[in-house]
Amino acid sequence: MALVINEGASSSSFTHQPEKFDVFLSFRGEDTRYGFISHLYEALRKRGIHTFIDDKLPRGAKISTQLFKTIEKSTMSIIIFSENYATSTWCLDELAKIVECKKNSELMIPVFYKVNPSEIRKQNGKFGDALAEHEKNMDNKKVQRWRNALQEVANISGRHYNNSCNEFDFIQRIVEDISKLKLNRPSLFVAQYPSLFVAQYLVGIDNRIKTILSDIESNDAHMIVIYGLGGIGKTTITKEIFNRICSRFEGFCYLENVREKSGTNDGVIKLQEELLFVILGDKNLKVGNKSRGINMIKERLSVMRILLVLDDVDKRVQIENLLGGCDWFASRSKIIITTRDKHLEATLGKCFSTHEVKELNQGEALELFSRHAFQSKEPKEDYSELANQVIQYAQGLPLALVVMGANLSGRTKLEWKSAIDKYERIPNKEIQNVLKISYDGLDENEQDIFLDVACFFKGFLMKYVMDILDSCDLYPSYGIVKLIDKCLITVDQYGKLSMHNLLQQMGKDIVRQESPKLGERSRLWCYEDVLDVLTKNTGSEKVRGIMICAPEPSKIQLESKCLEKMENLKFLMASNVDTCGDLKYLPNGLRVLDWPGFPSSSLPSNFHPPILVVLNMPESHLILPKLLERTQCKSLTYMNLQSSQCIRELPDLSISTPNIKQLNFCKCINLVKVHDSVGCLEKLESLDLTGCIGLKILPSCITMKSLKILILYKCKRVKRFPNISQEMENLKFLSLACTAIRELPSSFRNLSGLERLDIGSYSSTCHLPSSIYELPHLHKLFIYGSVQFPKDVQIGIQALCNSYGGFSKYGFLKLNFLKKLTSCFHLSKNWLLSRRKTSNLKDNIMRFNGLRYLLIEDSKFLKEIPELPESIRSVHASNCISLNSQSIRNLFDQFGRILDFPPNMICSREKGNILANSHSHQIDYSSKHSFSKFILIEKELRPTPEMYLFDFGVRYSITVPERNIPEWFNHQSIESSILFRIGPKFPTFAFCIAFHLVPLKDSYANKCGSLRDDRISWFCAVDISINGQAQSFMQHPLFHFQYLKCDHLWFYAVPHSQLQQKFGDLLQGDQNRVEISCKISHWTSEFGKFAPVIAGMGAHVKCICPPQNSIIIHNNSQNVDDNSENIEFAPLLHPATTSDGSHMNHGLTGISSEIDSLSECGWKFKRGFTFDETWQMISAYVDWDAYTKFQSAKDIQETILSSKYSIRDQYSKMDETSKNMHLSQERNQCGVVYDMHRNTVVKEMDLDQMSATSNLEVMTRTSFMVTQVER
């Protein structure tokens, strides 16, 4: 009988079992099933012979019609005659059907397994006995049919096995027979495939292949697409995966350079033959043509569980030429495709998954580069700065890191500097040739888009760039998407275009190669090059765009018609440039005229640009009516004349600029009137009149159906808001704050799409209409100063409660209106309380039973935050200096209950410790005025997508004026990091950061203020490291902390399910090492002379930290690498003081940093630095006037530093065992010395001198750390 094992079955739509089989096996199960038959079946499968062997068909007295159909569709049959074959009526029915179907005896192969063929032909012995027994119970005609079939098959020459030969060899001969019988099926074997060479050094690869391997584990046939930028490591990843898993498959093949080899018909055929040979092993197999090759591949590989890698594919046809359709693979087969084109995935059907390969992070990039440049994991110390320059240049691209590392290996520092300068000017050809492959695959329009973005528009909003390029007939709606799919450009979360620096450099180099003459290149962006072309008037019609950005404001002498030869100029962008005379010519084909501070009051009289899209001339002297009276700019979409003091009226724009989308007249202080026609511009989306302090007259009526943003903030003379004559459902944001508007029109209800309203003034009261309750989408109401709600709030209750719950979705309200509104705002989720003389929330807050966010700022009289509704997620109470400590503790406890944190949980590493270490849950900040590690401003940063909070979904946060981290945080540190261990899954955990405010020296504050707009803004970045793999956890903008007047705590918690989803892939086994670290950086703000510093951290987590029984000095040992060669030094600042000279209520001093001119990179406390040298280093930045006890601290510090060197000399002579013993003893001794010195000095000081103790303690601890590090 047949044994049915349907290996090809799959639940996936991607795979279906072929209906036709090469071989049908007929055998007696009890004789051969678990030995001979199973070996034969596997041997046939491995040769690509599709064999039917199924044990899942229902058994009964009669053979099923399903089995008969399988026999009919099988090409040939193997009948294994064994001792008891004839006793089975099932087997005899199979045999009769086989004989009936096979006219040609060559399609039946008998195998005589331990039986004599003559016994079957003569039908005697056991075969005769079995047939005789059947005749007693069965119809004689049926038995005779069986006899005839037995005799016919027994007369065919077959294979005879009688224990006289090796069974394995016997099976191989049967397989050879089958192979020869089937057309064009020569002898087959599974090739021995050598391991692929992946790379000399593999860095960061495990995490990248982990998610891919999870797809490999699935039971269905599956296609996996791995895409990314050229040189990003796709091939390296797939080779590593191939080497790891190929042994699990019956056949496997890795085809490289598919794109390149598929360029010709012969190339496709060679790929087909290579695929068949590698898996099946036939060197002489020839497919003839593509179509026949596709059929042979499907026919021979569909029965095998295969692993196939197609490396570097860029078109679907390349896959089809090899595989045909993608629906024939056997169960558990895997096809991996690497490509630079993300869009390829959309052409492959349903059963596939995609994985993008990202750039290496900073640590991985440095390690990979160091492996090739220094043959070590880290760069040499004196090469660190140069190595970091290369890392910044390569931006995590493995190809660039490998190439540059190899090129720089063994070179001197001078050669390094020269090479890096060259790289930044002239890209490396080896790198560029790889990157340029994607560019070469674009059509002409797409190449133009790529070069325009590379040279001019990187960092601009995609929508803005598309409007510009659309006017150039480049079809950007398709072209930009194509570039994104090709991984040549990306779009960040804010909709801005970006690209890898090396791709941008490649694009610029392509333009440079256009001509050795500057004036004959299509695009000019280098200041010196543009200046050369303009001053010498050497431009030509080939110039498409010019960007001239002077490094500092400067005047240049230009010919009045220096642009006259550039008749095809489309983009003119200038910055910091003033001309000595007026320009007499501008090309009429301009699409972008971007020139802040344009020196002339008018544009050339012959300038009539019909296709101008962007007019960006802030701080210019243009007189707008004069410009628009003679210039019809029908295509003008963006107009920005911000801070232009010559503009007094916004004229009729309906005729001259009917397609305008954005108008920005912010800070045009002499603007008095906006023409009525502006209120009817149908395509206008944004109108910004911020700070137009002279503005009095607005359009009497507005009907702008496309308007999304209208800002009148600080238009102090505007008294009347226009009537809204028809519904404006697209207006989302309206700012009327700090205007003279006292009343809104009843037609305000027509702003049906309004989501945010800023309103109110500190000089007068604005009366809101009852129609405000009818706005269904308004969920943010920011109130400035005094606002009067309608007296009869019942007017709005029906609309509020029945339509959307009114402001129940999000309502930001001031406290003094709360009592009269609780009846209708009973479901409010957001609430803003701002600068109110409020001491009690208790009577009102619980009425908001859906409250999620509570924001309170500068409420000096608020003493208590009561129990909040269970819906609460975030409480921000900054500068509420009267808030009592018990209320804050209660608030933290409530969040602990909401998060279901177990009380009194103690880290296991604490048990048995005599001194509280860096994770102590009992650190008392009120008595310990010491901070050995703080983070100060690192450098000026520009905001990037990574700088903002990761959207965990549900999250919990608290910001309150407090210095003490609650005791229930079972891990605490006076450093800027926390270390603990967790099990195989993430628990819910929370962390808390203590911030302190410290003053900056005037010189540094001035320097920071000069960075941009005299403002310094601060960010707290939190990173998580899991088993050594660093990830950005979140970066919280401290925009609420701009005017802090005291210490603050910031609490943040995320449920375990969201942590598992975000970081679960990094967990390994039952024990996982987790480190949370934070740092403060900045880019702009309003802090003036004060800065926040991190004074400590706490974490509450269910950990599995191992017990620690030794006495450990505070916070040092576990954060110091004994092999490190340097340690950060922690300079201190004097206590923060207010403008009147009084001390601020933070009580603590201390700040530390990786400081290099306080804006570039880190100061390191190098080995061998004396105290005086270190002191001199930091004195340039730190004001020490407040430290009256400095000399005592210095004396103690020098004593410990001097003993350090003798200890080090003794230590170097010890063996390893003695070193470890001595190290433990030294730690204990240092702890005693540390406490002794601290207590001595503290006794000599009064409370006003406590800041000196902080200085002393940090220096003492620093000495101890340096001693340990240098060992």
mmCIF file of C-alpha atoms in Angstrom, residues 873-875 954-958 1051-1055:
data_model
loop_
_atom_site.group_PDB
_atom_site.id
_atom_site.type_symbol
_atom_site.label_atom_id
_atom_site.label_comp_id
_atom_site.label_asym_id
_atom_site.label_seq_id
_atom_site.Cartn_x
_atom_site.Cartn_y
_atom_site.Cartn_z
ATOM 1 C CA ARG A 873 -1.539 60.231 32.825
ATOM 2 C CA SER A 874 0.547 63.361 33.239
ATOM 3 C CA VAL A 875 0.969 66.097 35.826
ATOM 4 C CA VAL A 954 0.215 55.083 26.973
ATOM 5 C CA ARG A 955 2.822 56.706 29.194
ATOM 6 C CA TYR A 956 2.904 58.430 32.559
ATOM 7 C CA SER A 957 4.866 61.493 33.650
ATOM 8 C CA ILE A 958 5.186 63.926 36.546
ATOM 9 C CA PHE A 1051 9.107 61.052 36.545
ATOM 10 C CA TYR A 1052 8.419 58.882 33.488
ATOM 11 C CA ALA A 1053 6.921 55.398 33.201
ATOM 12 C CA VAL A 1054 5.958 53.061 30.361
ATOM 13 C CA PRO A 1055 3.873 49.849 30.654
#
